[in-house]
Amino acid sequence: MKTKFSLLALALASHFSLADVQYRLSISEPEHHLGNVDITFPKSAQSHLDIQLPDWRTGRYEILNMANGIRFFNAQDSQGNALEWHKVDKNTWRVHLDEPTKISVSYQVYANELAMRSRHIDDTHAFIDASGFFMFSESFRQEPVTVDLDVPKKWRSVSGMSFADSKHSFKADNYDILLDSPIETGINDLHQFSVDGRDYELVIWGEGNYDVDLMLTDLKKLVKTGSLIWHDYPYNRYVFMVHATSGARGATEHLNSTIIQRHRDRFGSRSDYLGFISTAAHEFIHTWNVKNYRPAGLVPYDYVAINYSELLWLVEGSTSYLEDYLLLSAGITTNQEFYQGLTRTVNRHMQTPGREVQSVAHTSFDKWINQGGDHGKNYSTNIYSEGALVSMALDIDLIDKSDGEVSYRDVHSELYKQHKLPASFDTNDVKRILKEISGRDYSKWWSKYVDGPAIINFDDLFDKVGLEYVYPQGTQEVAKFDGASKSAGQLLELTHVAREGNAWTAGLTAGDKIVALDKHQVRKDMATTLSMFEPGEVVTVDLIRRHKLMSVELKLGKGHNRSKVIRAVKSPSTRQAKLYQAWTGVAHPNANK
């Protein structure tokens, strides 16, 4: 009986071993950003096998055309015989099969897109996001995978995936996990720590002015805060990957890891460091929000098509909003730093005419095609900042109406409990949860602030929690030009002309190069030239457009030499102090004074 059991176990093990999809990446010419990929797919009895490279990567809602770096594709059967293949579209290779066989494919990858956080190889490291390197077949998407790396001897490999047979070998239950578990391999610094029985790693590639001890201290505080919102942690091990670079910046969340890119000299000052730790908090929250519960339209991911959803603002904007709560509650940031960050977000919103045009639901759906620049600022919004403000407005409304008993954090807690993957949720599910936790119907609120452009009365909103949105003392009225510019040699080039503002009405447009206002040359600073005039004055603007000199008249508006700031009221009421603490997790700075 024991012998039969052993034979059965061996047979099962062999069966599952044969079902693995095996990847191998060989890096022999890193200085040329080149890698060679070999893939072995299990035996297939189909007439053909479509093998594809993703057209986008998770966390970046944009078609990236990553197949443009693939060359020398080749396919063979289990005997090493060449298989016929042809391309069906830009990122699909169709391999034809005359009889059942295992399929081996190979190809070269050009990996020089560090800022995209999809594929990068150089002589010091490789950042491997599977979407930029490893093709897949939908037929075997749910099969176990292994990844073997052939890299220079002194390199170290780190991933959120488990190690397989060597220090440069990893395994995952399926392609989806592989795709959401990037690998950082190269010359790097690795720091390991544990918090509450879970293991963490901080791996840093590149030299910079970062303080590792401070990073570790604050990351240990940060990872304890998950329990402030959710009832459990969806991982046992988590990896913070950091690139200290010369240009690339940004970050991407993954299943049990994140990649954060910052300029190597942008860690040292307090403001720069806050940029890093805020990003870490943002990506950490994504471990729940989007990686363990996410909207319909994104479940399951379709890697070769656009994944539409009107709830991307809840995915990204809510995460941007909640990061400040975690940092403040953990004691990583101060009340004043919290106000400064909130001030930047609100002021950016108020300086974006698109807030009057596009709702967060629409900007979510159109994220794949939304553009930035002058037109985008005038007619569009942003799922991050706009989504954060809508999340804040909803949070304060919940806290206010429940006298501090219910908050937006409860919404995310319930989304995790009720709609954990492989389930998904839609708008009606969020509205239902809002009603369950608050006892109120939020349909009208949703129509006003989510489905319609969010026109938020910040004075009323902040007053509920003991804050005010005001001009700082000493602010003076100055002449205003409704636009933005950048230096272009001895001229100023307009980069943005606010819709319906005075520059817009005068007929100015982005790209115009301003020479002078009333014969006073404008050099590198519009504000300095404007200080010579009074609000309401009509001035002649000399400009160059299409290499010709022309002039228009413009009536200067009324502005201020300082922007509004958010600050704590000096004497909060008992209720304001109570709601402030329910909102932020810390005491109002002026309570009981």
XYZ file of C-alpha atoms in Angstrom:
593
model
C 0.000 0.000 0.000
C 2.841 2.324 0.880
C 4.507 1.554 -2.438
C 1.294 2.264 -4.386
C 0.843 5.571 -2.548
C 4.400 6.591 -3.300
C 3.988 5.729 -6.976
C 0.728 7.708 -7.113
C 2.356 10.693 -5.452
C 5.261 10.474 -7.874
C 2.870 10.281 -10.819
C 0.930 13.304 -9.572
C 4.131 15.231 -8.967
C 5.303 14.415 -12.484
C 1.953 15.492 -13.906
C 2.038 18.860 -12.189
C 5.702 19.329 -13.023
C 4.930 18.804 -16.684
C 2.120 21.375 -16.404
C 4.476 24.126 -15.256
C 5.214 26.986 -17.599
C 8.959 27.463 -17.394
C 10.623 30.831 -18.042
C 14.294 31.587 -18.333
C 15.864 35.018 -18.771
C 19.521 35.172 -19.724
C 21.400 38.434 -19.455
C 24.772 38.256 -21.187
C 24.990 41.756 -22.688
C 23.522 44.018 -19.991
C 25.362 47.094 -21.242
C 23.285 46.874 -24.418
C 20.000 46.426 -22.511
C 19.447 43.004 -24.078
C 18.063 39.804 -22.616
C 17.123 36.448 -24.081
C 13.933 34.702 -22.985
C 13.181 30.992 -23.264
C 9.733 29.640 -22.413
C 8.498 26.076 -22.276
C 4.740 25.600 -22.412
C 3.087 22.300 -21.421
C 1.919 19.785 -23.980
C -0.944 21.076 -26.089
C -3.302 19.248 -28.412
C -4.688 22.413 -29.987
C -4.273 23.194 -33.651
C -2.439 26.358 -32.681
C -1.298 28.224 -29.592
C -1.563 32.014 -29.334
C 1.352 33.404 -27.365
C 1.072 37.031 -26.284
C 2.960 39.795 -24.535
C 0.765 42.100 -22.427
C -0.140 45.444 -23.989
C -0.122 47.245 -20.641
C 0.969 46.568 -17.095
C -1.064 46.658 -13.924
C -0.930 49.953 -12.059
C -0.497 52.025 -15.224
C -3.747 52.447 -17.105
C -2.209 53.137 -20.483
C -1.466 51.058 -23.583
C 2.329 50.757 -23.631
C 3.019 48.744 -26.814
C 5.643 46.670 -25.029
C 5.982 44.159 -27.865
C 8.074 46.705 -29.775
C 11.187 45.396 -28.014
C 10.792 41.776 -29.168
C 13.063 40.348 -31.869
C 14.176 36.896 -33.132
C 11.037 35.003 -32.107
C 11.375 31.261 -32.619
C 9.207 28.229 -31.764
C 10.053 24.532 -31.522
C 8.310 21.289 -30.618
C 9.440 18.868 -27.900
C 11.932 17.268 -30.344
C 13.552 20.562 -31.219
C 11.894 20.828 -34.606
C 10.916 24.266 -35.840
C 7.220 25.093 -35.635
C 5.474 27.347 -38.112
C 4.254 30.639 -36.664
C 2.992 34.035 -37.738
C 1.957 37.265 -36.034
C -1.765 37.815 -35.646
C -1.445 41.352 -34.307
C 1.236 43.551 -32.771
C 1.613 41.462 -29.616
C 0.293 37.995 -30.550
C 2.375 35.202 -32.070
C 0.341 32.212 -33.333
C 2.266 28.936 -33.259
C 0.809 26.125 -35.422
C 0.837 22.544 -34.144
C 0.584 19.455 -36.356
C 0.345 17.102 -33.376
C 0.225 17.319 -29.562
C 3.544 18.558 -28.219
C 5.254 20.756 -25.689
C 6.159 24.127 -27.159
C 9.389 26.009 -26.601
C 9.711 29.604 -27.704
C 12.621 31.984 -27.538
C 13.126 35.641 -28.329
C 15.264 38.658 -27.544
C 14.020 41.539 -25.373
C 15.295 45.105 -25.567
C 14.847 46.465 -22.045
C 15.590 50.158 -21.700
C 12.389 51.609 -20.247
C 13.199 52.271 -16.617
C 10.672 55.072 -16.152
C 7.847 52.830 -17.377
C 8.791 50.334 -14.638
C 8.203 47.528 -17.119
C 11.623 46.438 -18.356
C 15.152 47.643 -17.770
C 18.571 46.038 -18.076
C 21.960 47.682 -17.710
C 25.399 46.692 -16.437
C 24.350 47.074 -12.768
C 20.883 45.546 -12.595
C 17.690 44.390 -14.260
C 14.176 45.340 -13.232
C 11.877 42.612 -14.486
C 8.163 43.234 -14.666
C 6.771 40.142 -16.362
C 4.525 42.268 -18.579
C 7.615 43.613 -20.345
C 9.529 40.322 -20.573
C 7.438 37.175 -20.380
C 4.841 36.118 -22.931
C 1.876 33.984 -21.921
C -0.798 31.790 -23.432
C -4.339 32.166 -22.174
C -4.554 28.350 -22.364
C -1.949 28.022 -19.608
C -2.518 31.261 -17.690
C -3.585 29.402 -14.529
C -0.742 26.860 -14.590
C 2.169 27.076 -12.110
C 5.216 28.983 -13.353
C 8.922 28.996 -12.602
C 11.431 31.696 -13.509
C 15.172 31.088 -13.747
C 17.610 33.948 -14.191
C 21.051 33.676 -15.753
C 22.702 36.863 -14.513
C 26.218 38.097 -13.641
C 27.767 36.352 -10.629
C 27.759 39.306 -8.225
C 24.077 40.098 -8.742
C 21.412 39.498 -6.095
C 17.798 38.702 -7.025
C 14.809 39.808 -4.937
C 11.061 39.388 -5.527
C 7.791 39.060 -3.679
C 7.612 35.553 -5.159
C 9.048 32.556 -3.319
C 12.454 31.227 -4.270
C 12.480 27.981 -6.260
C 15.679 25.968 -6.775
C 18.311 28.679 -6.456
C 18.955 32.247 -5.368
C 18.098 33.355 -8.922
C 15.021 31.174 -9.334
C 11.397 31.919 -8.407
C 8.022 30.198 -8.526
C 4.389 31.283 -8.561
C 1.004 29.569 -8.701
C 0.095 31.132 -12.036
C 0.932 33.816 -14.579
C -1.219 36.442 -12.837
C 0.944 36.191 -9.724
C 4.113 36.283 -11.813
C 2.865 39.386 -13.598
C 2.192 41.085 -10.252
C 5.521 40.119 -8.655
C 8.414 42.016 -10.260
C 12.018 40.954 -9.790
C 14.891 43.280 -8.941
C 18.227 41.646 -9.698
C 21.641 43.281 -9.686
C 24.057 45.088 -7.409
C 21.847 46.283 -4.568
C 21.554 46.774 -0.827
C 19.151 44.482 1.020
C 17.692 45.128 4.470
C 15.351 42.677 6.191
C 13.039 43.176 9.165
C 9.960 41.668 10.774
C 6.863 43.318 12.246
C 3.990 41.467 13.956
C 5.092 38.104 12.571
C 5.362 39.273 8.949
C 8.628 39.573 7.045
C 9.723 42.611 5.076
C 12.590 43.525 2.795
C 13.907 46.878 1.631
C 16.101 46.525 -1.460
C 17.777 49.624 -2.891
C 19.439 49.882 -6.291
C 21.564 52.972 -6.881
C 23.455 55.404 -4.712
C 21.745 58.462 -3.255
C 21.351 60.755 -0.266
C 18.881 58.433 1.442
C 19.019 57.577 5.148
C 18.465 53.817 5.401
C 17.993 53.904 9.177
C 15.226 56.512 8.884
C 13.592 54.600 6.036
C 13.563 51.389 8.060
C 12.278 53.151 11.185
C 9.332 54.685 9.347
C 8.552 51.613 7.246
C 8.260 49.615 10.462
C 5.737 52.169 11.727
C 3.900 52.252 8.397
C 3.331 48.526 8.007
C 1.647 48.357 11.419
C -1.111 50.712 10.262
C -2.925 48.281 7.964
C -5.028 47.164 10.923
C -6.398 50.714 11.266
C -8.551 50.017 8.201
C -8.623 46.302 7.380
C -9.210 43.215 9.523
C -6.209 41.237 8.292
C -3.088 41.352 6.145
C -3.174 39.574 2.761
C 0.529 38.637 2.828
C 3.190 37.090 5.035
C 6.100 38.764 3.248
C 6.364 42.147 1.535
C 9.189 43.765 -0.451
C 9.872 47.507 -0.825
C 12.001 48.005 -3.955
C 13.652 51.402 -4.366
C 15.467 52.791 -7.400
C 17.706 55.792 -6.697
C 18.029 57.062 -10.256
C 19.119 60.026 -12.327
C 15.779 60.681 -13.973
C 13.051 58.077 -13.604
C 10.520 58.708 -10.887
C 7.192 57.253 -9.849
C 5.982 54.025 -8.295
C 3.835 50.982 -8.965
C 1.964 48.711 -6.597
C 2.150 44.948 -6.849
C 0.661 41.950 -5.121
C 3.126 41.777 -2.227
C 5.730 44.334 -3.241
C 6.181 47.801 -4.676
C 8.722 49.554 -6.851
C 9.496 53.200 -5.966
C 11.691 55.387 -8.163
C 13.144 58.718 -7.069
C 16.015 60.896 -8.163
C 19.095 59.854 -6.220
C 19.394 63.337 -4.662
C 15.716 63.626 -3.679
C 15.734 61.799 -0.343
C 17.725 64.104 1.950
C 15.543 67.131 2.751
C 12.413 66.712 4.838
C 10.138 67.588 1.913
C 11.935 65.143 -0.366
C 11.826 62.415 2.246
C 8.103 62.983 2.765
C 7.712 62.412 -0.964
C 9.351 59.014 -0.560
C 7.509 57.845 2.544
C 4.162 59.105 1.201
C 4.721 57.061 -1.938
C 5.564 54.030 0.186
C 2.306 54.519 2.110
C 0.337 54.862 -1.131
C 1.689 51.635 -2.587
C 1.285 49.827 0.732
C -2.443 50.687 0.788
C -2.746 49.258 -2.703
C -1.921 45.860 -1.215
C -5.581 45.868 -0.203
C -7.190 48.461 -2.465
C -6.856 47.044 -6.024
C -4.644 44.053 -5.294
C -7.168 42.291 -3.071
C -10.399 44.075 -3.972
C -10.992 45.932 -7.187
C -13.813 47.118 -9.453
C -15.584 45.065 -12.063
C -13.914 45.695 -15.394
C -10.565 44.917 -13.811
C -11.498 41.374 -12.723
C -9.912 39.388 -14.152
C -7.286 41.571 -15.768
C -7.323 41.526 -19.541
C -3.674 42.065 -20.421
C -4.195 42.738 -24.110
C -7.119 45.183 -24.030
C -8.313 48.301 -22.226
C -9.938 47.509 -18.850
C -12.681 50.113 -18.354
C -14.048 51.223 -14.987
C -15.737 54.334 -13.599
C -14.199 53.588 -10.200
C -10.496 54.168 -10.855
C -10.834 57.292 -8.703
C -11.654 54.959 -5.789
C -8.680 52.765 -6.675
C -6.116 55.563 -6.957
C -7.673 58.703 -5.476
C -8.862 57.003 -2.298
C -5.412 55.499 -1.898
C -3.817 58.942 -2.232
C -6.250 60.211 0.394
C -5.801 57.366 2.879
C -2.001 57.518 2.732
C -2.049 60.798 4.666
C -4.240 59.232 7.347
C -1.843 56.324 7.844
C 1.234 58.555 7.998
C -0.347 60.967 10.468
C -1.823 58.225 12.654
C 1.532 56.444 12.762
C 3.355 59.579 13.913
C 5.492 59.629 10.766
C 4.161 63.039 9.753
C 2.932 65.989 11.812
C -0.341 67.892 11.723
C 1.412 70.763 9.951
C 2.861 68.465 7.294
C -0.597 66.983 6.829
C -2.033 70.475 6.236
C 0.732 71.346 3.781
C 0.069 68.274 1.662
C -3.686 68.864 1.747
C -3.137 72.519 0.791
C -1.184 71.505 -2.306
C -3.959 69.150 -3.408
C -6.757 71.674 -2.856
C -4.886 74.531 -4.528
C -4.084 72.336 -7.532
C -7.785 71.501 -7.768
C -8.803 75.172 -7.612
C -6.298 76.012 -10.373
C -7.663 73.306 -12.676
C -10.599 74.572 -14.786
C -11.323 70.982 -15.798
C -12.863 70.420 -12.336
C -15.945 72.208 -13.678
C -16.149 69.923 -16.715
C -15.224 66.324 -15.962
C -16.435 64.144 -13.083
C -14.279 61.582 -11.319
C -16.444 58.830 -12.810
C -15.786 60.112 -16.331
C -12.078 60.699 -15.768
C -11.857 57.148 -14.420
C -13.431 55.684 -17.534
C -11.297 57.890 -19.784
C -8.035 57.370 -17.877
C -6.674 55.323 -20.774
C -7.037 58.223 -23.189
C -6.968 61.331 -20.995
C -4.160 63.690 -21.915
C -2.314 66.236 -19.843
C -1.097 69.630 -20.934
C -3.088 72.761 -21.549
C -6.246 71.138 -22.912
C -6.226 68.422 -20.266
C -5.992 70.969 -17.470
C -8.869 72.986 -18.939
C -11.244 70.119 -19.656
C -10.209 67.113 -17.569
C -9.538 66.020 -14.021
C -7.165 63.553 -12.431
C -8.120 60.254 -10.781
C -5.449 60.793 -8.123
C -5.947 64.323 -6.818
C -9.617 64.693 -7.761
C -10.344 61.207 -6.440
C -8.573 62.086 -3.201
C -10.731 65.197 -2.699
C -13.971 63.353 -3.440
C -12.865 60.662 -0.983
C -12.170 63.341 1.625
C -15.542 64.996 1.070
C -17.275 61.639 1.490
C -15.224 60.806 4.577
C -15.990 64.069 6.354
C -19.668 63.769 5.441
C -19.819 60.271 6.931
C -17.993 61.389 10.070
C -20.138 64.501 10.459
C -23.470 62.724 9.968
C -22.528 59.879 12.334
C -20.987 62.108 15.017
C -17.636 60.422 14.459
C -18.858 56.835 14.558
C -18.574 56.015 10.840
C -15.864 56.930 8.332
C -14.747 56.243 4.776
C -12.305 53.715 6.195
C -15.316 51.552 7.010
C -16.234 51.528 3.318
C -12.851 50.088 2.410
C -12.986 47.624 5.254
C -16.307 46.312 3.961
C -15.100 46.202 0.354
C -12.271 43.950 1.517
C -14.600 41.758 3.568
C -17.391 41.472 1.011
C -15.636 41.703 -2.358
C -12.229 40.141 -1.962
C -10.837 38.651 -5.160
C -11.844 36.733 -7.204
C -15.041 38.711 -6.564
C -15.370 42.300 -7.765
C -17.564 45.298 -6.965
C -19.397 47.997 -8.848
C -20.935 51.388 -8.108
C -24.116 49.864 -6.703
C -22.070 47.774 -4.276
C -20.323 50.883 -2.945
C -23.648 52.706 -2.548
C -25.108 49.671 -0.762
C -22.161 49.544 1.642
C -22.524 53.266 2.322
C -26.149 52.713 3.253
C -25.325 49.680 5.407
C -22.705 51.454 7.494
C -24.397 54.870 7.730
C -28.119 54.119 7.492
C -28.395 56.829 4.821
C -28.955 56.707 1.081
C -25.960 58.275 -0.702
C -27.456 58.172 -4.204
C -27.983 61.946 -4.428
C -24.541 62.661 -2.956
C -23.028 60.273 -5.482
C -24.815 61.934 -8.389
C -23.553 65.337 -7.292
C -19.924 64.610 -6.449
C -19.041 61.424 -8.373
C -21.193 61.410 -11.492
C -21.082 65.188 -11.816
C -18.156 67.621 -11.572
C -17.234 67.883 -7.892
C -17.877 71.479 -6.843
C -16.749 71.337 -3.216
C -17.300 74.098 -0.660
C -14.029 73.746 1.203
C -14.900 76.394 3.790
C -17.934 74.423 4.961
C -16.181 71.082 4.670
C -13.108 71.986 6.712
C -15.115 73.878 9.310
C -16.722 70.592 10.379
C -13.331 69.250 11.488
C -11.822 72.432 12.890
C -9.781 73.619 9.914
C -9.891 76.751 7.782
C -8.845 77.540 4.226
C -7.545 81.118 4.200
C -4.934 83.482 2.865
C -1.961 83.775 5.255
C -1.416 87.012 7.130
C 0.264 89.698 5.044
C -1.185 88.534 1.718
C -1.635 91.366 -0.745
C -3.750 91.820 -3.853
C -1.761 91.819 -7.084
C -2.446 91.918 -10.810
C -3.278 88.476 -12.159
C -2.574 86.716 -15.454
C -4.685 83.572 -15.818
C -2.078 81.234 -17.162
C 1.252 79.525 -16.573
C 4.546 79.866 -18.387
C 8.104 78.626 -18.620
C 11.344 80.311 -19.532
C 12.252 80.129 -23.224
C 15.555 81.970 -23.468
C 14.818 85.687 -23.165
C 11.086 85.069 -23.511
C 8.307 83.388 -21.554
C 6.415 80.601 -23.307
C 2.841 80.034 -22.208
C 2.286 76.438 -21.127
C -1.299 76.887 -19.955
C -4.046 79.418 -20.552
C -6.927 78.956 -18.120
C -10.270 78.382 -19.797
C -12.429 81.537 -19.681
C -9.694 83.484 -17.868
C -8.370 86.886 -18.922
C -5.574 85.480 -21.104
C -8.060 83.116 -22.776
C -10.500 85.971 -23.424
C -7.699 88.076 -24.893
C -6.989 85.310 -27.404
C -3.714 84.021 -25.989
C -2.947 80.322 -26.248
C -0.411 77.796 -25.034
C 2.781 78.052 -27.059
C 2.674 81.839 -27.405
C 5.979 83.476 -26.456
C 5.470 86.645 -24.451
C 7.858 89.487 -25.248
C 6.517 92.410 -23.216
C 3.606 93.900 -21.264
C 3.057 97.556 -22.173
C 6.590 97.643 -23.640
C 8.108 96.256 -20.418
C 10.131 93.203 -21.395
C 9.061 89.987 -19.743
C 12.086 87.839 -19.039
C 12.051 84.807 -16.754
C 9.370 85.802 -14.271
C 5.851 86.941 -15.119
C 5.128 87.843 -11.470
C 7.924 90.412 -11.401
C 6.572 92.172 -14.489
C 2.983 92.019 -13.214
C 4.068 93.761 -9.999
C 4.428 96.945 -12.056
C 0.673 97.013 -12.742
C -2.570 97.181 -10.804
C -5.489 94.743 -10.947
C -7.999 95.836 -13.587
C -5.469 97.641 -15.799
C -5.653 96.994 -19.534
C -2.208 96.230 -20.967
C -0.828 95.489 -24.406
C 0.778 92.086 -24.653
C 3.457 91.731 -27.340
C 4.030 88.133 -28.319
C 5.496 85.856 -30.930
C 3.284 83.248 -32.596
C 4.308 81.214 -35.646
C 7.553 83.261 -35.691
C 5.649 86.524 -36.157
C 5.320 89.446 -33.767
C 1.755 90.368 -32.792
C -0.072 92.222 -30.026
C -3.289 91.782 -28.049
C -4.979 93.727 -25.265
C -5.544 92.046 -21.926
C -7.345 93.187 -18.776
C -5.407 92.118 -15.708
C -7.389 90.274 -13.080
C -7.255 90.391 -9.308
C -5.009 87.860 -7.629
C -2.900 87.454 -4.508
C 0.819 87.242 -3.937
C 0.344 84.170 -1.766
C -1.827 81.105 -2.114
C -4.453 80.029 0.382
C -3.387 77.612 3.097
C -5.187 75.080 5.253
C -4.603 75.415 8.976
C -6.155 74.487 12.281
C -8.627 76.931 13.819
C -7.287 78.481 17.008
C -10.176 77.523 19.245
C -12.038 74.461 17.980
C -15.394 73.604 19.484
C -15.761 70.356 21.389
C -17.482 68.805 18.399
C -14.860 70.041 15.938
C -12.105 68.534 18.077
C -13.995 65.257 18.356
C -14.588 64.981 14.616
C -11.006 65.987 13.862
C -9.726 63.070 15.909
C -12.226 60.701 14.299
C -11.036 61.951 10.917
C -7.249 61.966 11.380
C -6.656 59.540 14.224
C -4.823 62.210 16.275
C -5.888 65.053 18.531
C -6.665 68.500 17.155
C -3.507 70.581 17.810
C -5.491 73.367 19.498
C -7.958 71.264 21.463
C -8.417 72.307 25.111
C -6.328 75.433 24.683
